[in-house]
Short mmCIF file of C-alpha atoms in Angstrom, two decimals:
data_model
loop_
_atom_site.label_atom_id
_atom_site.label_comp_id
_atom_site.label_asym_id
_atom_site.label_seq_id
_atom_site.Cartn_x
_atom_site.Cartn_y
_atom_site.Cartn_z
CA ALA A 1 0.02 -0.16 0.05
CA ARG A 2 2.96 2.41 0.73
CA ASN A 3 4.62 1.55 -2.44
CA GLU A 4 0.94 2.54 -4.02
CA GLY A 5 1.24 5.76 -2.72
CA LEU A 6 4.44 6.76 -3.62
CA ARG A 7 3.79 5.63 -7.13
CA ALA A 8 0.38 7.90 -7.04
CA ALA A 9 2.22 10.63 -5.55
CA ARG A 10 2.48 13.89 -7.46
CA GLY A 11 3.97 16.13 -4.83
CA GLU A 12 7.80 16.32 -4.10
CA LEU A 13 7.09 15.21 -0.08
CA VAL A 14 5.08 11.92 1.04
CA LEU A 15 3.67 11.46 4.39
CA PHE A 16 2.72 8.31 5.84
CA CYS A 17 0.67 7.13 8.64
CA ASP A 18 -1.47 3.97 9.45
CA ALA A 19 -5.30 4.42 8.87
CA ASP A 20 -6.32 3.66 12.54
CA ASP A 21 -4.14 6.07 14.05
CA VAL A 22 -4.66 10.05 14.67
CA VAL A 23 -2.15 12.50 13.81
CA GLU A 24 -2.24 15.45 16.43
CA PRO A 25 -2.77 19.48 14.93
CA GLY A 26 0.73 20.50 12.94
CA TRP A 27 1.84 17.30 12.03
CA ILE A 28 1.95 17.99 8.18
CA ALA A 29 3.45 21.26 8.66
CA ALA A 30 6.41 19.80 10.97
CA LEU A 31 7.15 16.91 8.76
CA ALA A 32 7.21 19.26 5.76
CA SER A 33 9.09 21.73 7.38
CA ALA A 34 11.81 19.22 8.40
CA LEU A 35 12.16 17.67 4.82
CA GLU A 36 13.47 20.84 3.74
CA THR A 37 16.88 19.84 5.28
CA HIS A 38 16.18 16.21 5.31
CA ASP A 39 15.62 13.40 2.89
CA LEU A 40 13.70 11.15 5.49
CA VAL A 41 12.40 12.08 8.59
CA GLY A 42 10.21 10.67 11.66
CA GLY A 43 8.29 11.64 14.38
CA PRO A 44 7.14 10.40 18.05
CA LEU A 45 4.10 7.97 18.56
CA ALA A 46 1.92 8.43 21.35
CA PHE A 47 -0.61 5.60 23.34
CA SER A 48 -2.55 8.21 25.63
CA ALA A 49 -5.36 8.80 23.49
CA LEU A 50 -6.85 5.93 21.76
CA ASN A 51 -6.01 3.02 23.98
CA PRO A 52 -8.77 2.71 27.09
CA VAL A 53 -8.70 -1.03 26.91
CA TRP A 54 -4.83 -1.71 27.90
CA PRO A 55 -4.23 1.52 30.59
CA GLU A 56 -1.08 -0.61 32.00
CA ARG A 57 0.48 -0.99 28.63
CA VAL A 58 -0.04 3.12 27.90
CA THR A 59 1.11 4.18 31.13
CA SER A 60 4.62 1.64 30.65
CA ARG A 61 5.21 3.88 27.56
CA SER A 62 6.75 7.51 27.10
CA ILE A 63 6.64 9.23 24.33
CA ASP A 64 9.59 9.05 21.92
CA ASP A 65 12.45 11.95 22.07
CA ALA A 66 14.41 10.73 19.44
CA LEU A 67 14.08 7.99 16.55
CA PRO A 68 14.31 4.63 17.68
CA LEU A 69 17.47 2.84 17.36
CA SER A 70 18.52 -1.06 16.17
CA ALA A 71 21.16 -3.05 18.70
CA ASP A 72 23.99 -1.01 17.39
CA HIS A 73 22.50 2.54 17.35
CA LEU A 74 21.37 2.86 13.88
CA PRO A 75 18.48 4.80 13.78
CA PHE A 76 14.90 4.40 11.84
CA ALA A 77 11.59 6.14 11.10
CA HIS A 78 8.35 4.18 11.98
CA THR A 79 6.43 3.90 8.90
CA GLY A 80 3.26 4.99 10.85
CA ASN A 81 4.73 8.40 11.43
CA LEU A 82 7.33 8.76 8.44
CA GLY A 83 7.87 11.89 5.78
CA VAL A 84 10.03 11.24 2.79
CA ARG A 85 11.09 13.27 -0.31
CA ARG A 86 9.61 11.44 -3.24
CA ALA A 87 12.75 11.49 -5.13
CA ALA A 88 14.97 9.82 -2.54
CA ALA A 89 12.08 7.45 -1.85
CA HIS A 90 11.87 6.54 -5.43
CA ALA A 91 15.82 6.33 -5.56
CA LEU A 92 15.72 3.58 -2.94
CA GLY A 93 13.20 1.62 -5.02
CA GLY A 94 10.47 2.08 -2.31
CA PHE A 95 9.62 -0.33 0.52
CA ASP A 96 10.67 -4.05 0.25
CA GLU A 97 7.43 -5.78 -0.19
CA SER A 98 8.64 -9.00 0.38
CA MET A 99 9.00 -8.43 4.05
CA VAL A 100 5.89 -9.21 6.19
CA THR A 101 6.88 -6.22 8.82
CA SER A 102 10.06 -4.53 9.60
CA GLU A 103 10.03 -2.66 5.96
CA ASP A 104 10.25 0.53 7.84
CA GLN A 105 13.69 -0.23 9.57
CA ASP A 106 14.91 -1.70 6.17
CA PHE A 107 13.82 1.34 4.51
CA SER A 108 15.73 3.63 6.75
CA TRP A 109 18.98 1.67 6.95
CA ARG A 110 18.99 1.77 3.19
CA ALA A 111 18.52 5.31 3.25
CA ILE A 112 21.47 5.75 5.68
CA ARG A 113 23.70 3.43 3.55
CA ALA A 114 22.92 5.52 0.56
CA GLY A 115 24.13 8.80 2.34
CA LEU A 116 20.58 10.31 2.80
CA ALA A 117 19.80 12.73 5.87
CA ILE A 118 17.54 11.35 8.11
CA GLY A 119 16.08 12.94 11.10
CA PHE A 120 13.75 13.51 14.10
CA VAL A 121 10.61 15.80 14.43
CA PRO A 122 9.35 16.00 17.79
CA ASP A 123 6.36 17.93 16.97
CA ALA A 124 4.97 15.64 14.44
CA VAL A 125 2.95 13.54 16.76
CA VAL A 126 0.85 10.71 15.98
CA GLN A 127 -1.47 8.76 18.37
CA VAL A 128 -1.35 4.99 18.10
CA ARG A 129 -3.98 2.83 18.37
CA LEU A 130 -2.82 -0.32 20.24
CA GLN A 131 -3.86 -4.13 19.24
CA ARG A 132 -7.35 -4.40 21.50
CA SER A 133 -7.26 -8.23 22.04
CA LEU A 134 -4.53 -10.91 23.00
CA SER A 135 -5.54 -12.92 19.74
CA GLN A 136 -4.50 -9.35 17.73
CA LEU A 137 -1.48 -9.03 19.84
CA TRP A 138 -0.33 -12.59 19.31
CA ARG A 139 -1.01 -12.21 15.43
CA GLN A 140 1.08 -8.91 15.39
CA ARG A 141 3.99 -10.06 17.51
CA VAL A 142 4.28 -13.50 15.35
CA LEU A 143 4.64 -11.26 12.32
CA TRP A 144 7.21 -8.83 13.91
CA GLY A 145 9.18 -11.81 14.68
CA VAL A 146 9.14 -13.25 10.92
CA GLY A 147 9.83 -9.66 9.98
CA SER A 148 12.95 -9.35 12.41
CA VAL A 149 14.60 -12.23 10.57
CA ASP A 150 13.51 -10.89 7.34
CA LEU A 151 15.34 -8.17 8.34
CA TYR A 152 18.44 -9.95 9.96
CA MET A 153 19.08 -11.39 6.49
CA ARG A 154 19.28 -7.71 5.01
CA HIS A 155 21.25 -6.20 7.65
CA SER A 156 22.89 -8.84 10.14
CA GLN A 157 25.77 -6.40 10.88
CA HIS A 158 22.97 -4.09 12.80
CA MET A 159 21.08 -6.74 14.61
CA PRO A 160 21.88 -8.86 17.38
CA PRO A 161 23.68 -12.15 16.83
CA PRO A 162 21.51 -15.32 16.93
CA ARG A 163 21.29 -16.84 20.09
CA SER A 164 23.36 -19.92 21.03
CA VAL A 165 21.97 -23.12 21.75
CA PRO A 166 22.17 -22.79 25.53
CA GLY A 167 20.67 -19.34 24.98
CA VAL A 168 17.76 -20.71 23.08
CA ALA A 169 17.34 -23.15 25.99
CA ARG A 170 17.30 -20.10 28.65
CA GLU A 171 14.61 -18.17 26.75
CA ILE A 172 12.22 -21.13 26.74
CA LEU A 173 13.06 -21.54 30.44
CA ARG A 174 12.34 -17.86 31.04
CA LEU A 175 9.08 -17.99 29.23
CA ALA A 176 8.01 -21.02 30.70
CA GLY A 177 8.86 -19.45 33.96
CA LEU A 178 6.29 -16.61 33.38
CA ILE A 179 3.34 -19.03 33.04
CA PRO A 180 2.17 -18.93 36.73
CA PHE A 181 2.32 -15.36 36.98
CA ALA A 182 0.78 -14.70 33.66
CA LEU A 183 -2.29 -16.81 35.05
CA VAL A 184 -2.66 -14.35 37.89
CA SER A 185 -1.38 -11.22 36.55
CA ARG A 186 -2.87 -9.28 33.62
CA SER A 187 0.61 -7.11 33.07
CA THR A 188 2.72 -10.20 32.85
CA ARG A 189 -0.04 -12.12 30.75
CA LEU A 190 0.82 -9.54 27.98
CA HIS A 191 4.37 -9.55 28.44
CA PHE A 192 3.88 -13.71 28.33
CA VAL A 193 2.00 -13.30 24.92
CA GLU A 194 4.00 -10.78 23.39
CA SER A 195 7.07 -12.95 24.34
CA VAL A 196 5.86 -16.06 22.99
CA ALA A 197 4.55 -14.97 19.88
CA PHE A 198 7.77 -13.05 18.96
CA PHE A 199 9.53 -16.13 19.76
CA VAL A 200 7.26 -18.23 17.44
CA GLY A 201 7.66 -15.83 14.81
CA ARG A 202 11.43 -15.87 15.16
CA ALA A 203 11.14 -19.64 14.40
CA ARG A 204 8.64 -19.04 11.59
CA GLY A 205 10.94 -16.55 9.98
CA SER A 206 14.00 -18.99 10.38
CA LEU A 207 12.09 -21.74 8.45
CA LYS A 208 11.19 -19.16 5.85
CA ASN A 209 14.69 -17.99 5.37
CA ARG A 210 16.24 -21.14 5.94
CA LYS A 211 18.52 -19.34 8.85
CA LEU A 212 18.49 -20.09 12.44
CA TYR A 213 17.56 -16.91 14.04
CA LEU A 214 15.91 -17.10 17.27
#
């Protein structure tokens, strides 16, 4: 869908957000102004306005004050709050449509590798809607796990190394140890679902890419 938007765009600047999120006032102007001096920019994601179902997830999150970083401190812009010069996006070949998730990290890192200027815009805030049920959260985190393996196959130098066999065993034991607490604690249950789903996604991504990355 984002590549379709890029192909359809006629202006010099292209701004992206997700359909179920809400941009705060001044979002367009802030990103457009930043793109006068940058090729690719991102803004903070906020969670306070759209998530009454999971108050514990909202209170545990603070608004971003910089672009998120990879394991080796390489920044990237979320596609849920991203602006890019159209010429730069086309020069990069757009987003990688073979990736199920993490295409924003791939896009940003390819931009950095190409020498493009990437920046953070603190006034361009997007209110994000979190997944509203455990089943939705599970599906999302599984896809994130698959996407992390896709990303590793393309940018292994910027990703954590694969776990060793003992490391995988320790992670399985850690997850198993959460089960009793997940039965009685809502916040632990959320963490358990997120962690197990991501691990399952990593396993699926490893099979897909024929590369063990757990």
